[in-house]
Amino acid sequence: MAARIVKWNLKRYPTGVFFLFGAGRLALVRSQPARAIEFHTRAMAAQTQYRNLHHVSYWEMAIANLALADVRSSAECWKVLEQEATWSKSIYSYGRAVCLLASVQDGESKVGDGDKEKREEALRLMKLVPTLRQKIAGKSIPLEKFVARKARKCIAQNGRLLLPALELSVIFLGIAHAPRRIVEERMLPQVRSALAELKEGAQGYWDDLALARYLEGLCLRYIAFPDPDAVLDPAEVPALSREEAAKDAKACFEAVFKDGEKIELDHHIVYHAHYELGRLLACLGDELEARRHLELVLSGKYLEVGPSGRKGRYSMENALHMRANAAVEALHQKRL
């Protein structure tokens, strides 16, 4: 229905900004981020009077570029938002910082492309992130709290974070809306390369291991079962079979649970892994086990205990509860 409405209105109003916004969002939901960027580029060209409408497009393009694993282009979008937009300077600055870090870590930069300057700029932005937080009606913005915590961790680790752009992409559903080819050929190799470089005993080792295993499982899960709204290329044949990818994804999530008690800071990973395993099991037809993992997330139980003892709330808890409730409802209605 949404696609028909957007298509009909774009025929009548080909330069209608809000219809181009809708077309861009629809393309991203269908795992067509490159097409989404085209629509938002057209939306910006359609009018120049209201610059704040351009910021909507820059936000969407930043996420679409993360879905394409194009951190350099995403960094440019975050840069515009950081300099001009006012909704959340904290998130914009963090988005640009992690993309700069990732472009250096993942070899996106060319020789002589200013790696040192990028690292220095990323660290400068990371130091700013916690100071840019704001409150609405006396309440902090959960996503700002998350990025501020990650920024402090980056500074404590001398400018190092594991797969920061990919982690941010997960928060904005970038992996869910990435083309399967990108997940298999770009994202999964990045994760496995980072896993191979981890050294036991290093600072933040168990947190990094849990994050890497979680991201690996997530990539494999979307190779096995792409998002239901994704438009797939019929000629595309993944290197991994559905059964093999699903089996490996399950093993990755279970590895997160096994080492969960050793996590020092990033406790939310365990809860998100339970949620994703629940969705994977639902796709595999194991409704009973899927419901068990989803209800564990909603139960309020401590699913991990770190060195500091029992933990209270964890990062992005309310957002995860909303998604878990929606997943349980979809499971009940046989839509998952």
PDB file of N, CA and C in Angstrom, residues 142-143 171 268 270-276 294-299 314-328:
ATOM      1  N   PRO A 142      18.149   8.191  25.270  1.00  0.00           N
ATOM      2  CA  PRO A 142      18.883   6.923  25.431  1.00  0.00           C
ATOM      3  C   PRO A 142      20.028   6.739  24.448  1.00  0.00           C
ATOM      4  N   LEU A 143      19.811   7.116  23.195  1.00  0.00           N
ATOM      5  CA  LEU A 143      20.865   6.938  22.201  1.00  0.00           C
ATOM      6  C   LEU A 143      22.060   7.841  22.501  1.00  0.00           C
ATOM      7  N   ILE A 171      22.543  -0.416  15.294  1.00  0.00           N
ATOM      8  CA  ILE A 171      21.579   0.380  16.059  1.00  0.00           C
ATOM      9  C   ILE A 171      20.544   1.016  15.141  1.00  0.00           C
ATOM     10  N   HIS A 268      24.815  -4.946  27.451  1.00  0.00           N
ATOM     11  CA  HIS A 268      23.652  -4.985  26.569  1.00  0.00           C
ATOM     12  C   HIS A 268      23.798  -6.015  25.460  1.00  0.00           C
ATOM     13  N   VAL A 270      24.597  -9.125  25.536  1.00  0.00           N
ATOM     14  CA  VAL A 270      23.975 -10.413  25.876  1.00  0.00           C
ATOM     15  C   VAL A 270      22.470 -10.362  25.625  1.00  0.00           C
ATOM     16  N   TYR A 271      21.827  -9.289  26.024  1.00  0.00           N
ATOM     17  CA  TYR A 271      20.377  -9.160  25.863  1.00  0.00           C
ATOM     18  C   TYR A 271      20.004  -9.060  24.383  1.00  0.00           C
ATOM     19  N   HIS A 272      20.788  -8.305  23.632  1.00  0.00           N
ATOM     20  CA  HIS A 272      20.521  -8.192  22.196  1.00  0.00           C
ATOM     21  C   HIS A 272      20.762  -9.522  21.483  1.00  0.00           C
ATOM     22  N   ALA A 273      21.734 -10.290  21.974  1.00  0.00           N
ATOM     23  CA  ALA A 273      21.995 -11.604  21.370  1.00  0.00           C
ATOM     24  C   ALA A 273      20.822 -12.556  21.612  1.00  0.00           C
ATOM     25  N   HIS A 274      20.224 -12.498  22.796  1.00  0.00           N
ATOM     26  CA  HIS A 274      19.033 -13.318  23.066  1.00  0.00           C
ATOM     27  C   HIS A 274      17.892 -12.932  22.123  1.00  0.00           C
ATOM     28  N   TYR A 275      17.728 -11.632  21.912  1.00  0.00           N
ATOM     29  CA  TYR A 275      16.668 -11.166  21.009  1.00  0.00           C
ATOM     30  C   TYR A 275      16.900 -11.671  19.592  1.00  0.00           C
ATOM     31  N   GLU A 276      18.121 -11.532  19.104  1.00  0.00           N
ATOM     32  CA  GLU A 276      18.410 -11.945  17.727  1.00  0.00           C
ATOM     33  C   GLU A 276      18.337 -13.458  17.570  1.00  0.00           C
ATOM     34  N   LEU A 294      12.957 -14.582  23.583  1.00  0.00           N
ATOM     35  CA  LEU A 294      12.348 -13.250  23.562  1.00  0.00           C
ATOM     36  C   LEU A 294      11.782 -12.891  24.931  1.00  0.00           C
ATOM     37  N   GLU A 295      11.179 -13.869  25.599  1.00  0.00           N
ATOM     38  CA  GLU A 295      10.612 -13.599  26.922  1.00  0.00           C
ATOM     39  C   GLU A 295      11.697 -13.438  27.983  1.00  0.00           C
ATOM     40  N   LEU A 296      12.853 -14.046  27.764  1.00  0.00           N
ATOM     41  CA  LEU A 296      13.985 -13.804  28.667  1.00  0.00           C
ATOM     42  C   LEU A 296      14.373 -12.329  28.642  1.00  0.00           C
ATOM     43  N   VAL A 297      14.368 -11.740  27.450  1.00  0.00           N
ATOM     44  CA  VAL A 297      14.698 -10.317  27.311  1.00  0.00           C
ATOM     45  C   VAL A 297      13.692  -9.462  28.077  1.00  0.00           C
ATOM     46  N   LEU A 298      12.431  -9.864  28.015  1.00  0.00           N
ATOM     47  CA  LEU A 298      11.359  -9.079  28.634  1.00  0.00           C
ATOM     48  C   LEU A 298      11.181  -9.379  30.119  1.00  0.00           C
ATOM     49  N   SER A 299      11.816 -10.429  30.606  1.00  0.00           N
ATOM     50  CA  SER A 299      11.569 -10.908  31.969  1.00  0.00           C
ATOM     51  C   SER A 299      12.141 -10.007  33.051  1.00  0.00           C
ATOM     52  N   TYR A 314      20.595  -1.553  31.315  1.00  0.00           N
ATOM     53  CA  TYR A 314      21.670  -1.639  30.333  1.00  0.00           C
ATOM     54  C   TYR A 314      21.339  -0.732  29.160  1.00  0.00           C
ATOM     55  N   SER A 315      22.312  -0.483  28.318  1.00  0.00           N
ATOM     56  CA  SER A 315      22.154   0.457  27.205  1.00  0.00           C
ATOM     57  C   SER A 315      21.040   0.028  26.263  1.00  0.00           C
ATOM     58  N   MET A 316      20.236   0.980  25.839  1.00  0.00           N
ATOM     59  CA  MET A 316      19.174   0.776  24.846  1.00  0.00           C
ATOM     60  C   MET A 316      18.134  -0.243  25.315  1.00  0.00           C
ATOM     61  N   GLU A 317      17.931  -0.336  26.629  1.00  0.00           N
ATOM     62  CA  GLU A 317      17.017  -1.345  27.184  1.00  0.00           C
ATOM     63  C   GLU A 317      15.578  -1.141  26.719  1.00  0.00           C
ATOM     64  N   ASN A 318      15.070   0.088  26.808  1.00  0.00           N
ATOM     65  CA  ASN A 318      13.676   0.333  26.429  1.00  0.00           C
ATOM     66  C   ASN A 318      13.430   0.043  24.954  1.00  0.00           C
ATOM     67  N   ALA A 319      14.376   0.434  24.110  1.00  0.00           N
ATOM     68  CA  ALA A 319      14.232   0.172  22.675  1.00  0.00           C
ATOM     69  C   ALA A 319      14.198  -1.327  22.400  1.00  0.00           C
ATOM     70  N   LEU A 320      15.048  -2.079  23.107  1.00  0.00           N
ATOM     71  CA  LEU A 320      15.066  -3.533  22.913  1.00  0.00           C
ATOM     72  C   LEU A 320      13.770  -4.161  23.399  1.00  0.00           C
ATOM     73  N   HIS A 321      13.225  -3.669  24.501  1.00  0.00           N
ATOM     74  CA  HIS A 321      11.953  -4.195  25.004  1.00  0.00           C
ATOM     75  C   HIS A 321      10.821  -3.956  24.002  1.00  0.00           C
ATOM     76  N   MET A 322      10.823  -2.794  23.370  1.00  0.00           N
ATOM     77  CA  MET A 322       9.800  -2.512  22.356  1.00  0.00           C
ATOM     78  C   MET A 322       9.907  -3.496  21.191  1.00  0.00           C
ATOM     79  N   ARG A 323      11.121  -3.745  20.750  1.00  0.00           N
ATOM     80  CA  ARG A 323      11.323  -4.663  19.626  1.00  0.00           C
ATOM     81  C   ARG A 323      10.985  -6.096  20.029  1.00  0.00           C
ATOM     82  N   ALA A 324      11.345  -6.472  21.258  1.00  0.00           N
ATOM     83  CA  ALA A 324      11.044  -7.831  21.719  1.00  0.00           C
ATOM     84  C   ALA A 324       9.539  -8.033  21.863  1.00  0.00           C
ATOM     85  N   ASN A 325       8.839  -7.023  22.386  1.00  0.00           N
ATOM     86  CA  ASN A 325       7.377  -7.121  22.485  1.00  0.00           C
ATOM     87  C   ASN A 325       6.742  -7.259  21.107  1.00  0.00           C
ATOM     88  N   ALA A 326       7.242  -6.479  20.151  1.00  0.00           N
ATOM     89  CA  ALA A 326       6.720  -6.567  18.782  1.00  0.00           C
ATOM     90  C   ALA A 326       6.997  -7.941  18.188  1.00  0.00           C
ATOM     91  N   ALA A 327       8.174  -8.509  18.493  1.00  0.00           N
ATOM     92  CA  ALA A 327       8.520  -9.834  17.969  1.00  0.00           C
ATOM     93  C   ALA A 327       7.629 -10.914  18.569  1.00  0.00           C
ATOM     94  N   VAL A 328       7.342 -10.814  19.864  1.00  0.00           N
ATOM     95  CA  VAL A 328       6.449 -11.790  20.515  1.00  0.00           C
ATOM     96  C   VAL A 328       5.055 -11.708  19.913  1.00  0.00           C
TER      97      VAL A 328
END
